[in-house]
């Protein structure tokens, strides 16, 4: 069969189960786009490639399958680089595909359209693996290798595949599509290490920290907590692994003094699928006691490092801990929970009533996307309860702005039968406001709740704390409902919790997006 490089790529995507890509067509990638329909692959076109990356990120988080982004060369793929960096930080599987400069011409700069000095190298500094395929046959082998990175035993992270524009157009005789890459079967940590960790955990006080890598082990985390009578605190990416109404749950709280004091004072910390990094604590990570770390990444420390699948490793650990039976819950837990809730409530008091209205309007399995906004990290992360059936998608480690709206598009495309709501600030929304047009074109019933504090409230507060005169942070918010209407969406202002709840319920049944502005006073 004689096929082009673009055809070879698309049939490889289809062979690996890809049925949707996010991206914008351009002069150099038309040979890719021309074959998508032949293989039943749907294309979602955002208004900016960064939005494509955030949408693919959320699609991957919701489905558990890689999100695929197809851009053009140069500015297209570099526009998506921030989203790829966010996916790397949060361990999200994403495939970024871009054309590159011709393989059959001199590599010296010639001023070609979209020419980049070292495009694959630039992406390689951001993602887990970047490769430039220089023949049609290599396109399929490189694609298979890319999916090997995305579905192997190692920590999931984004990868990039560059195909030169002349290779996309060239034809070569290829055999049947190569077999689909089969994921390496998940495996637990070695039995000896699990036994040693179990011996350590049979005595002393324990605190469990669940990160995004614990998402597929919710039942096992809950059982471990019950066996040890131990509280569970989560990172932003682990939010909802254990019901935040569970008596042993401390929710998202590593940044709170009461939780940090508990971690420092207990005998053992069990860390499941988390780096225990600076963005988790919002400060330099504290010195911790004996750490039992369950992770796919062997590069992390911990006295007891259990490298393996979280669910299988926890299952084996729980089996060893069942005899002599469950411990009574830590008697200090009620006091700890009250202190934690008081501190979280104090930090987020400005938003508690609004967040209660949001929670009351949503189904238990709703998906909430959030931005790097004060209402999200001070308010919703520690104070908006999430059940294991729901999801809260937040740009944690890299801390990008503009995530919530395009991520909500990706989440709704991934799960059309579930409610999806975006929470943003007025500053962050304007990084990606054009994606309202994408959501409107798709006819998505998507509420976008915007907490408007007139600029960049967090940075304003930091400047004031330094004794500086605020500079560049106070901005006039445009008429967001009018902008929403111009994009074909609905828009309204909700001056209080009751109005917000009513607007949300209407928006969830409206066949187009709705921007709901919640006015705030400046901090």
mmCIF file with all atom_site columns, N, CA and C in Angstrom, residues 144-186:
data_model
loop_
_atom_site.group_PDB
_atom_site.id
_atom_site.type_symbol
_atom_site.label_atom_id
_atom_site.label_alt_id
_atom_site.label_comp_id
_atom_site.label_asym_id
_atom_site.label_entity_id
_atom_site.label_seq_id
_atom_site.pdbx_PDB_ins_code
_atom_site.Cartn_x
_atom_site.Cartn_y
_atom_site.Cartn_z
_atom_site.occupancy
_atom_site.B_iso_or_equiv
_atom_site.pdbx_formal_charge
_atom_site.auth_seq_id
_atom_site.auth_comp_id
_atom_site.auth_asym_id
_atom_site.auth_atom_id
_atom_site.pdbx_PDB_model_num
ATOM 1   N N  . UNK A 1 144 ? 4.276  4.668  17.298 1.00 0.00 ? 144 UNK A N  1
ATOM 2   C CA . UNK A 1 144 ? 4.156  3.547  18.232 1.00 0.00 ? 144 UNK A CA 1
ATOM 3   C C  . UNK A 1 144 ? 5.015  3.790  19.470 1.00 0.00 ? 144 UNK A C  1
ATOM 4   N N  . UNK A 1 145 ? 6.205  4.342  19.253 1.00 0.00 ? 145 UNK A N  1
ATOM 5   C CA . UNK A 1 145 ? 7.071  4.629  20.401 1.00 0.00 ? 145 UNK A CA 1
ATOM 6   C C  . UNK A 1 145 ? 6.453  5.705  21.285 1.00 0.00 ? 145 UNK A C  1
ATOM 7   N N  . UNK A 1 146 ? 5.834  6.708  20.648 1.00 0.00 ? 146 UNK A N  1
ATOM 8   C CA . UNK A 1 146 ? 5.176  7.760  21.424 1.00 0.00 ? 146 UNK A CA 1
ATOM 9   C C  . UNK A 1 146 ? 4.101  7.176  22.328 1.00 0.00 ? 146 UNK A C  1
ATOM 10  N N  . UNK A 1 147 ? 3.289  6.269  21.772 1.00 0.00 ? 147 UNK A N  1
ATOM 11  C CA . UNK A 1 147 ? 2.245  5.667  22.594 1.00 0.00 ? 147 UNK A CA 1
ATOM 12  C C  . UNK A 1 147 ? 2.828  4.725  23.643 1.00 0.00 ? 147 UNK A C  1
ATOM 13  N N  . UNK A 1 148 ? 4.028  4.218  23.392 1.00 0.00 ? 148 UNK A N  1
ATOM 14  C CA . UNK A 1 148 ? 4.711  3.459  24.426 1.00 0.00 ? 148 UNK A CA 1
ATOM 15  C C  . UNK A 1 148 ? 5.019  4.322  25.632 1.00 0.00 ? 148 UNK A C  1
ATOM 16  N N  . UNK A 1 149 ? 5.484  5.557  25.395 1.00 0.00 ? 149 UNK A N  1
ATOM 17  C CA . UNK A 1 149 ? 5.716  6.486  26.498 1.00 0.00 ? 149 UNK A CA 1
ATOM 18  C C  . UNK A 1 149 ? 4.414  6.820  27.214 1.00 0.00 ? 149 UNK A C  1
ATOM 19  N N  . UNK A 1 150 ? 3.333  6.965  26.437 1.00 0.00 ? 150 UNK A N  1
ATOM 20  C CA . UNK A 1 150 ? 2.069  7.426  27.002 1.00 0.00 ? 150 UNK A CA 1
ATOM 21  C C  . UNK A 1 150 ? 1.323  6.351  27.784 1.00 0.00 ? 150 UNK A C  1
ATOM 22  N N  . UNK A 1 151 ? 1.620  5.087  27.510 1.00 0.00 ? 151 UNK A N  1
ATOM 23  C CA . UNK A 1 151 ? 0.831  4.023  28.139 1.00 0.00 ? 151 UNK A CA 1
ATOM 24  C C  . UNK A 1 151 ? 1.694  2.966  28.818 1.00 0.00 ? 151 UNK A C  1
ATOM 25  N N  . UNK A 1 152 ? 2.942  3.293  29.090 1.00 0.00 ? 152 UNK A N  1
ATOM 26  C CA . UNK A 1 152 ? 3.810  2.334  29.752 1.00 0.00 ? 152 UNK A CA 1
ATOM 27  C C  . UNK A 1 152 ? 3.630  2.346  31.255 1.00 0.00 ? 152 UNK A C  1
ATOM 28  N N  . UNK A 1 153 ? 4.549  1.694  31.944 1.00 0.00 ? 153 UNK A N  1
ATOM 29  C CA . UNK A 1 153 ? 4.489  1.635  33.401 1.00 0.00 ? 153 UNK A CA 1
ATOM 30  C C  . UNK A 1 153 ? 4.971  2.912  34.051 1.00 0.00 ? 153 UNK A C  1
ATOM 31  N N  . UNK A 1 154 ? 5.714  3.715  33.298 1.00 0.00 ? 154 UNK A N  1
ATOM 32  C CA . UNK A 1 154 ? 6.292  4.907  33.895 1.00 0.00 ? 154 UNK A CA 1
ATOM 33  C C  . UNK A 1 154 ? 5.239  5.991  34.077 1.00 0.00 ? 154 UNK A C  1
ATOM 34  N N  . UNK A 1 155 ? 5.651  7.029  34.780 1.00 0.00 ? 155 UNK A N  1
ATOM 35  C CA . UNK A 1 155 ? 4.771  8.161  35.039 1.00 0.00 ? 155 UNK A CA 1
ATOM 36  C C  . UNK A 1 155 ? 4.293  8.760  33.727 1.00 0.00 ? 155 UNK A C  1
ATOM 37  N N  . UNK A 1 156 ? 2.975  8.956  33.534 1.00 0.00 ? 156 UNK A N  1
ATOM 38  C CA . UNK A 1 156 ? 2.487  9.505  32.264 1.00 0.00 ? 156 UNK A CA 1
ATOM 39  C C  . UNK A 1 156 ? 2.850  10.973 32.122 1.00 0.00 ? 156 UNK A C  1
ATOM 40  N N  . UNK A 1 157 ? 3.376  11.315 30.939 1.00 0.00 ? 157 UNK A N  1
ATOM 41  C CA . UNK A 1 157 ? 3.755  12.699 30.676 1.00 0.00 ? 157 UNK A CA 1
ATOM 42  C C  . UNK A 1 157 ? 3.643  12.958 29.176 1.00 0.00 ? 157 UNK A C  1
ATOM 43  N N  . UNK A 1 158 ? 3.606  14.224 28.753 1.00 0.00 ? 158 UNK A N  1
ATOM 44  C CA . UNK A 1 158 ? 3.424  14.520 27.328 1.00 0.00 ? 158 UNK A CA 1
ATOM 45  C C  . UNK A 1 158 ? 4.646  14.181 26.494 1.00 0.00 ? 158 UNK A C  1
ATOM 46  N N  . UNK A 1 159 ? 4.400  13.905 25.208 1.00 0.00 ? 159 UNK A N  1
ATOM 47  C CA . UNK A 1 159 ? 5.462  13.650 24.239 1.00 0.00 ? 159 UNK A CA 1
ATOM 48  C C  . UNK A 1 159 ? 5.156  14.441 22.971 1.00 0.00 ? 159 UNK A C  1
ATOM 49  N N  . UNK A 1 160 ? 6.188  14.620 22.136 1.00 0.00 ? 160 UNK A N  1
ATOM 50  C CA . UNK A 1 160 ? 6.045  15.413 20.914 1.00 0.00 ? 160 UNK A CA 1
ATOM 51  C C  . UNK A 1 160 ? 6.609  14.642 19.735 1.00 0.00 ? 160 UNK A C  1
ATOM 52  N N  . UNK A 1 161 ? 5.865  14.644 18.638 1.00 0.00 ? 161 UNK A N  1
ATOM 53  C CA . UNK A 1 161 ? 6.315  14.016 17.396 1.00 0.00 ? 161 UNK A CA 1
ATOM 54  C C  . UNK A 1 161 ? 6.314  15.067 16.300 1.00 0.00 ? 161 UNK A C  1
ATOM 55  N N  . UNK A 1 162 ? 7.484  15.304 15.703 1.00 0.00 ? 162 UNK A N  1
ATOM 56  C CA . UNK A 1 162 ? 7.620  16.251 14.602 1.00 0.00 ? 162 UNK A CA 1
ATOM 57  C C  . UNK A 1 162 ? 7.797  15.482 13.300 1.00 0.00 ? 162 UNK A C  1
ATOM 58  N N  . UNK A 1 163 ? 7.042  15.879 12.276 1.00 0.00 ? 163 UNK A N  1
ATOM 59  C CA . UNK A 1 163 ? 7.154  15.251 10.958 1.00 0.00 ? 163 UNK A CA 1
ATOM 60  C C  . UNK A 1 163 ? 7.431  16.351 9.942  1.00 0.00 ? 163 UNK A C  1
ATOM 61  N N  . UNK A 1 164 ? 8.578  16.346 9.290  1.00 0.00 ? 164 UNK A N  1
ATOM 62  C CA . UNK A 1 164 ? 8.896  17.387 8.314  1.00 0.00 ? 164 UNK A CA 1
ATOM 63  C C  . UNK A 1 164 ? 7.820  17.486 7.237  1.00 0.00 ? 164 UNK A C  1
ATOM 64  N N  . UNK A 1 165 ? 7.630  18.697 6.729  1.00 0.00 ? 165 UNK A N  1
ATOM 65  C CA . UNK A 1 165 ? 6.541  18.921 5.778  1.00 0.00 ? 165 UNK A CA 1
ATOM 66  C C  . UNK A 1 165 ? 6.740  18.117 4.491  1.00 0.00 ? 165 UNK A C  1
ATOM 67  N N  . UNK A 1 166 ? 7.984  17.871 4.088  1.00 0.00 ? 166 UNK A N  1
ATOM 68  C CA . UNK A 1 166 ? 8.165  17.063 2.882  1.00 0.00 ? 166 UNK A CA 1
ATOM 69  C C  . UNK A 1 166 ? 7.887  15.586 3.166  1.00 0.00 ? 166 UNK A C  1
ATOM 70  N N  . UNK A 1 167 ? 8.160  15.119 4.375  1.00 0.00 ? 167 UNK A N  1
ATOM 71  C CA . UNK A 1 167 ? 7.851  13.731 4.732  1.00 0.00 ? 167 UNK A CA 1
ATOM 72  C C  . UNK A 1 167 ? 6.337  13.529 4.830  1.00 0.00 ? 167 UNK A C  1
ATOM 73  N N  . UNK A 1 168 ? 5.610  14.532 5.302  1.00 0.00 ? 168 UNK A N  1
ATOM 74  C CA . UNK A 1 168 ? 4.151  14.427 5.335  1.00 0.00 ? 168 UNK A CA 1
ATOM 75  C C  . UNK A 1 168 ? 3.580  14.200 3.936  1.00 0.00 ? 168 UNK A C  1
ATOM 76  N N  . UNK A 1 169 ? 4.187  14.852 2.932  1.00 0.00 ? 169 UNK A N  1
ATOM 77  C CA . UNK A 1 169 ? 3.659  14.756 1.565  1.00 0.00 ? 169 UNK A CA 1
ATOM 78  C C  . UNK A 1 169 ? 4.228  13.575 0.783  1.00 0.00 ? 169 UNK A C  1
ATOM 79  N N  . UNK A 1 170 ? 5.423  13.111 1.131  1.00 0.00 ? 170 UNK A N  1
ATOM 80  C CA . UNK A 1 170 ? 6.036  11.987 0.411  1.00 0.00 ? 170 UNK A CA 1
ATOM 81  C C  . UNK A 1 170 ? 5.204  10.717 0.556  1.00 0.00 ? 170 UNK A C  1
ATOM 82  N N  . UNK A 1 171 ? 5.327  9.844  -0.436 1.00 0.00 ? 171 UNK A N  1
ATOM 83  C CA . UNK A 1 171 ? 4.639  8.557  -0.387 1.00 0.00 ? 171 UNK A CA 1
ATOM 84  C C  . UNK A 1 171 ? 5.661  7.424  -0.356 1.00 0.00 ? 171 UNK A C  1
ATOM 85  N N  . UNK A 1 172 ? 5.297  6.372  0.295  1.00 0.00 ? 172 UNK A N  1
ATOM 86  C CA . UNK A 1 172 ? 6.151  5.187  0.370  1.00 0.00 ? 172 UNK A CA 1
ATOM 87  C C  . UNK A 1 172 ? 5.259  3.964  0.475  1.00 0.00 ? 172 UNK A C  1
ATOM 88  N N  . UNK A 1 173 ? 5.798  2.825  0.070  1.00 0.00 ? 173 UNK A N  1
ATOM 89  C CA . UNK A 1 173 ? 5.039  1.588  0.149  1.00 0.00 ? 173 UNK A CA 1
ATOM 90  C C  . UNK A 1 173 ? 5.212  0.994  1.545  1.00 0.00 ? 173 UNK A C  1
ATOM 91  N N  . UNK A 1 174 ? 4.098  0.868  2.257  1.00 0.00 ? 174 UNK A N  1
ATOM 92  C CA . UNK A 1 174 ? 4.114  0.327  3.612  1.00 0.00 ? 174 UNK A CA 1
ATOM 93  C C  . UNK A 1 174 ? 3.205  -0.885 3.697  1.00 0.00 ? 174 UNK A C  1
ATOM 94  N N  . UNK A 1 175 ? 3.508  -1.759 4.609  1.00 0.00 ? 175 UNK A N  1
ATOM 95  C CA . UNK A 1 175 ? 2.663  -2.922 4.848  1.00 0.00 ? 175 UNK A CA 1
ATOM 96  C C  . UNK A 1 175 ? 1.460  -2.548 5.702  1.00 0.00 ? 175 UNK A C  1
ATOM 97  N N  . UNK A 1 176 ? 0.803  -3.557 6.265  1.00 0.00 ? 176 UNK A N  1
ATOM 98  C CA . UNK A 1 176 ? -0.339 -3.271 7.149  1.00 0.00 ? 176 UNK A CA 1
ATOM 99  C C  . UNK A 1 176 ? 0.100  -2.399 8.315  1.00 0.00 ? 176 UNK A C  1
ATOM 100 N N  . UNK A 1 177 ? -0.857 -1.685 8.874  1.00 0.00 ? 177 UNK A N  1
ATOM 101 C CA . UNK A 1 177 ? -0.535 -0.829 10.007 1.00 0.00 ? 177 UNK A CA 1
ATOM 102 C C  . UNK A 1 177 ? 0.068  -1.679 11.113 1.00 0.00 ? 177 UNK A C  1
ATOM 103 N N  . UNK A 1 178 ? 1.132  -1.225 11.738 1.00 0.00 ? 178 UNK A N  1
ATOM 104 C CA . UNK A 1 178 ? 1.753  -2.005 12.811 1.00 0.00 ? 178 UNK A CA 1
ATOM 105 C C  . UNK A 1 178 ? 0.765  -2.273 13.938 1.00 0.00 ? 178 UNK A C  1
ATOM 106 N N  . UNK A 1 179 ? 0.961  -3.357 14.673 1.00 0.00 ? 179 UNK A N  1
ATOM 107 C CA . UNK A 1 179 ? 0.056  -3.655 15.790 1.00 0.00 ? 179 UNK A CA 1
ATOM 108 C C  . UNK A 1 179 ? 0.026  -2.515 16.795 1.00 0.00 ? 179 UNK A C  1
ATOM 109 N N  . UNK A 1 180 ? -1.124 -2.329 17.378 1.00 0.00 ? 180 UNK A N  1
ATOM 110 C CA . UNK A 1 180 ? -1.284 -1.299 18.389 1.00 0.00 ? 180 UNK A CA 1
ATOM 111 C C  . UNK A 1 180 ? -0.364 -1.593 19.572 1.00 0.00 ? 180 UNK A C  1
ATOM 112 N N  . UNK A 1 181 ? 0.264  -0.528 20.082 1.00 0.00 ? 181 UNK A N  1
ATOM 113 C CA . UNK A 1 181 ? 1.115  -0.710 21.251 1.00 0.00 ? 181 UNK A CA 1
ATOM 114 C C  . UNK A 1 181 ? 0.268  -1.160 22.424 1.00 0.00 ? 181 UNK A C  1
ATOM 115 N N  . UNK A 1 182 ? 0.668  -2.229 23.042 1.00 0.00 ? 182 UNK A N  1
ATOM 116 C CA . UNK A 1 182 ? -0.056 -2.751 24.189 1.00 0.00 ? 182 UNK A CA 1
ATOM 117 C C  . UNK A 1 182 ? 0.601  -2.254 25.473 1.00 0.00 ? 182 UNK A C  1
ATOM 118 N N  . UNK A 1 183 ? -0.180 -1.641 26.349 1.00 0.00 ? 183 UNK A N  1
ATOM 119 C CA . UNK A 1 183 ? 0.420  -1.159 27.593 1.00 0.00 ? 183 UNK A CA 1
ATOM 120 C C  . UNK A 1 183 ? 1.066  -2.294 28.375 1.00 0.00 ? 183 UNK A C  1
ATOM 121 N N  . UNK A 1 184 ? 2.174  -1.988 29.008 1.00 0.00 ? 184 UNK A N  1
ATOM 122 C CA . UNK A 1 184 ? 2.813  -2.964 29.880 1.00 0.00 ? 184 UNK A CA 1
ATOM 123 C C  . UNK A 1 184 ? 1.891  -3.212 31.069 1.00 0.00 ? 184 UNK A C  1
ATOM 124 N N  . UNK A 1 185 ? 1.608  -4.471 31.398 1.00 0.00 ? 185 UNK A N  1
ATOM 125 C CA . UNK A 1 185 ? 0.696  -4.732 32.521 1.00 0.00 ? 185 UNK A CA 1
ATOM 126 C C  . UNK A 1 185 ? 1.177  -4.063 33.799 1.00 0.00 ? 185 UNK A C  1
ATOM 127 N N  . UNK A 1 186 ? 0.231  -3.497 34.524 1.00 0.00 ? 186 UNK A N  1
ATOM 128 C CA . UNK A 1 186 ? 0.580  -2.859 35.788 1.00 0.00 ? 186 UNK A CA 1
ATOM 129 C C  . UNK A 1 186 ? 1.098  -3.904 36.767 1.00 0.00 ? 186 UNK A C  1
#
